[in-house]
PDB file of C-alpha atoms in Angstrom:
ATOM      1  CA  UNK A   1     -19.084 -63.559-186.906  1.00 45.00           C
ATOM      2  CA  UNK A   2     -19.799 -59.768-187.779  1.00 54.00           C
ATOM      3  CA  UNK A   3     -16.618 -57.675-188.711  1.00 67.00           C
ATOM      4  CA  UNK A   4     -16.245 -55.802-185.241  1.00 86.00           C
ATOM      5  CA  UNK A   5     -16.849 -58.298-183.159  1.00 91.00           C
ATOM      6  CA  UNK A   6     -13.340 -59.148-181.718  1.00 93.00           C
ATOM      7  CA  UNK A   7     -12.170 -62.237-179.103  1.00 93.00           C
ATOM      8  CA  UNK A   8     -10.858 -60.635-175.834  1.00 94.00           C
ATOM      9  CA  UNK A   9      -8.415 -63.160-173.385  1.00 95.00           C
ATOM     10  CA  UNK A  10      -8.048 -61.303-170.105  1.00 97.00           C
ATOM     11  CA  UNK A  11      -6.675 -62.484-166.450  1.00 97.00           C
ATOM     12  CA  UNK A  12      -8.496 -62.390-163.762  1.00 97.00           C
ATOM     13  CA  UNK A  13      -6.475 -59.175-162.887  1.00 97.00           C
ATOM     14  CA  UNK A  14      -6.778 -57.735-166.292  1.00 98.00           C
ATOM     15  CA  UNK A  15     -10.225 -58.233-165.922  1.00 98.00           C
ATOM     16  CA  UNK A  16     -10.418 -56.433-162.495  1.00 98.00           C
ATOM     17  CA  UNK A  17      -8.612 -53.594-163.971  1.00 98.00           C
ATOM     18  CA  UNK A  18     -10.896 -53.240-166.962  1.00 98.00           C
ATOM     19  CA  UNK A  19     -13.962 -52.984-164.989  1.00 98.00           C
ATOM     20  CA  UNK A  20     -12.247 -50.521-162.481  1.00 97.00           C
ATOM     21  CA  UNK A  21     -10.909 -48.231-165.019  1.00 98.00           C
ATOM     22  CA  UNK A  22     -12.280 -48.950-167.977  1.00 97.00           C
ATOM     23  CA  UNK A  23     -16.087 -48.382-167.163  1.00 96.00           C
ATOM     24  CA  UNK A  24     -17.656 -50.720-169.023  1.00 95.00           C
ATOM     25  CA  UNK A  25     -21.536 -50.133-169.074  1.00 94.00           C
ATOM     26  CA  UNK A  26     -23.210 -52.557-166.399  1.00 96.00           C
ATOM     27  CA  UNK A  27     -24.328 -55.063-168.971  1.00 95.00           C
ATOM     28  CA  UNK A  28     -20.861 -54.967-170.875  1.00 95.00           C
ATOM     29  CA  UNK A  29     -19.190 -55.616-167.008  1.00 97.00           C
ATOM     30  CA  UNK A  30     -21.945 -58.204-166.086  1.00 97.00           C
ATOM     31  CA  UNK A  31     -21.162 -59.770-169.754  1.00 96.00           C
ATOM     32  CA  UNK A  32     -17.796 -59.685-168.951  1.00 97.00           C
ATOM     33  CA  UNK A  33     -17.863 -60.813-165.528  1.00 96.00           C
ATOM     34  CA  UNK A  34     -19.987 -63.924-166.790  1.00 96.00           C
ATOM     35  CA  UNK A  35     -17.564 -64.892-169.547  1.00 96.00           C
ATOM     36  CA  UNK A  36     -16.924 -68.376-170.248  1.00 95.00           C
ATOM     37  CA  UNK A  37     -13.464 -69.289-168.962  1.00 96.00           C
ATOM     38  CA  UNK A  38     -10.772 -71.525-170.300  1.00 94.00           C
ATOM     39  CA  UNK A  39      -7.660 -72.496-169.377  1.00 93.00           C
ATOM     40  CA  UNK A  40      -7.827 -69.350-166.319  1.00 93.00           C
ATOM     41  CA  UNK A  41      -8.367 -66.963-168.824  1.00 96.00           C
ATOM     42  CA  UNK A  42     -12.053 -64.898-169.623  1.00 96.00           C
ATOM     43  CA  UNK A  43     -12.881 -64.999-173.209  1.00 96.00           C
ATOM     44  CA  UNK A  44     -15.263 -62.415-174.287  1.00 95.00           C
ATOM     45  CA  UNK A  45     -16.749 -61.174-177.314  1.00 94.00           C
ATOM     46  CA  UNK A  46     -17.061 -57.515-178.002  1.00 92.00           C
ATOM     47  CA  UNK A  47     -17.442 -54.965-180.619  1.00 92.00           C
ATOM     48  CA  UNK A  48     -14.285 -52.892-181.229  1.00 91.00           C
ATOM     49  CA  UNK A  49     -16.181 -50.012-180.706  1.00 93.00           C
ATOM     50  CA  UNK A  50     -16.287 -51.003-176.745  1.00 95.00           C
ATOM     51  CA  UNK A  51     -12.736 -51.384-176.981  1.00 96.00           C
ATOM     52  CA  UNK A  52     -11.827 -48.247-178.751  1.00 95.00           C
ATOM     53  CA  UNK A  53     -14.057 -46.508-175.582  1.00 97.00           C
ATOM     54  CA  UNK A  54     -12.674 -48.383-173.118  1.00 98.00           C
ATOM     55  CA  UNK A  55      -9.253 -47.714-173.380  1.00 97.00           C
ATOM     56  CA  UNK A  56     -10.217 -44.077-173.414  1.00 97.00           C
ATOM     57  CA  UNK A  57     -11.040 -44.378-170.174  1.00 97.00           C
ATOM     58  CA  UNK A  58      -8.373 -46.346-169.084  1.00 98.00           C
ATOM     59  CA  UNK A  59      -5.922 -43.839-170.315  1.00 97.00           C
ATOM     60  CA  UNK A  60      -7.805 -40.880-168.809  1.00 97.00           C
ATOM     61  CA  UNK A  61      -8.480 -42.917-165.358  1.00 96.00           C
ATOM     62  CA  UNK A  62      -4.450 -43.707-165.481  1.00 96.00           C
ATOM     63  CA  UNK A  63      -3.977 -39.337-165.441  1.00 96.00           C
ATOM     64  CA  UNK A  64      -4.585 -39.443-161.923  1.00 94.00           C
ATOM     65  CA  UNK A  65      -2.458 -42.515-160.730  1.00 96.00           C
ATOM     66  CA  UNK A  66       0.676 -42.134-159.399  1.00 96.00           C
ATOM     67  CA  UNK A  67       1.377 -46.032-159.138  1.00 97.00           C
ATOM     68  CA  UNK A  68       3.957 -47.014-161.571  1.00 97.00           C
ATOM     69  CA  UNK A  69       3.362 -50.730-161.038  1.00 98.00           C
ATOM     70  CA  UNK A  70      -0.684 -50.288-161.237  1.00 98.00           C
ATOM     71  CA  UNK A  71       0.412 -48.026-164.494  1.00 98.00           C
ATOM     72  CA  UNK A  72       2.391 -50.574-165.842  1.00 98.00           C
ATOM     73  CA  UNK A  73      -0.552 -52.943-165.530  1.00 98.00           C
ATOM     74  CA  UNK A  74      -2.909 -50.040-166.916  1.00 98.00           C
ATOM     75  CA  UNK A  75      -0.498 -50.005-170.162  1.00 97.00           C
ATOM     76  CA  UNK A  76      -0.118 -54.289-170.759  1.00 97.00           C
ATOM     77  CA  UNK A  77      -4.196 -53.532-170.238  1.00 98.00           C
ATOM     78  CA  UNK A  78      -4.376 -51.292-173.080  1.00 97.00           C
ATOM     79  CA  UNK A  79      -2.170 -53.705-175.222  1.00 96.00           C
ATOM     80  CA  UNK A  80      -4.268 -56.421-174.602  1.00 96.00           C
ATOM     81  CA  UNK A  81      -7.424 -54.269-175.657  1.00 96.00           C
ATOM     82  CA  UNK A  82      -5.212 -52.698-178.688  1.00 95.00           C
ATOM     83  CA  UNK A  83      -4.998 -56.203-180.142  1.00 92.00           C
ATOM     84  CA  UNK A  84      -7.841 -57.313-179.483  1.00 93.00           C
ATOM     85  CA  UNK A  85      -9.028 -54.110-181.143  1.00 91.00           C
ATOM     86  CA  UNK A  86      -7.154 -55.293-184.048  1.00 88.00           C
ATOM     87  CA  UNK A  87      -8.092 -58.396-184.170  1.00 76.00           C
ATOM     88  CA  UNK A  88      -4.787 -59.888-183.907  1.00 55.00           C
ATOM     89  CA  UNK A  89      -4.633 -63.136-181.727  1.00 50.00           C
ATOM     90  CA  UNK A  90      -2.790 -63.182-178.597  1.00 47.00           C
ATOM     91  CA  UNK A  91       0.270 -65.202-177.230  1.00 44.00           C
ATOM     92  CA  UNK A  92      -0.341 -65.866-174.354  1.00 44.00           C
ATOM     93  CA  UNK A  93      -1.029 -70.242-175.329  1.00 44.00           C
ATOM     94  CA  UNK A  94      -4.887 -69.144-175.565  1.00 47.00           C
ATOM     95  CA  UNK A  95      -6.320 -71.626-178.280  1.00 46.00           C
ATOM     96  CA  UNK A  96      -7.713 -69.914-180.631  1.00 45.00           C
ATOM     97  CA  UNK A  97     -11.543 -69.766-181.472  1.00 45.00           C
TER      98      UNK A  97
END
């Protein structure tokens, strides 16, 4: 697998958030939307690049929320991208690939 291609677990809610806020390009969200599921969780496989941009825009879509629960949310988000970013695998009981 290339170097910056990095595994992504997200929820079904993180994965609503990320294509609310994040602003995937429509064939990263349709990807992402058809993502092979396991164990309730959507594993995708994306360049770091994508990540890198995409929690960019999560952070500057979370400037104008005044939610702290939906903020909250917006920040475990960004983890979740952050270590996917660095290709660190997740605990969460996702087997890895």
């Amino acid at each position: 697998m290339d170097d910056e291609i990095r595994t992504l677990h997200l929820t079904k809610r993180e994965l609503g958030l990320l294509l609310k806020y994040g602003y995937p390009d429509p064939d990263d969200a349709a990807m992402l939307r058809a993502s092979k599921v396991q164990n309730g969780v959507h594993v995708a496989h994306i360049d770091s690049f994508w990540l890198s941009m995409w929690i960019a825009d999560i952070v500057r879509s979370a400037k104008k929320i005044r939610s702290h629960s939906l903020l909250e949310e917006l920040d475990a988000l960004c983890d979740v991208l952050e270590t996917a970013e660095q290709n660190n695998a997740r605990v969460r009981g996702v087997p890895l690939e």
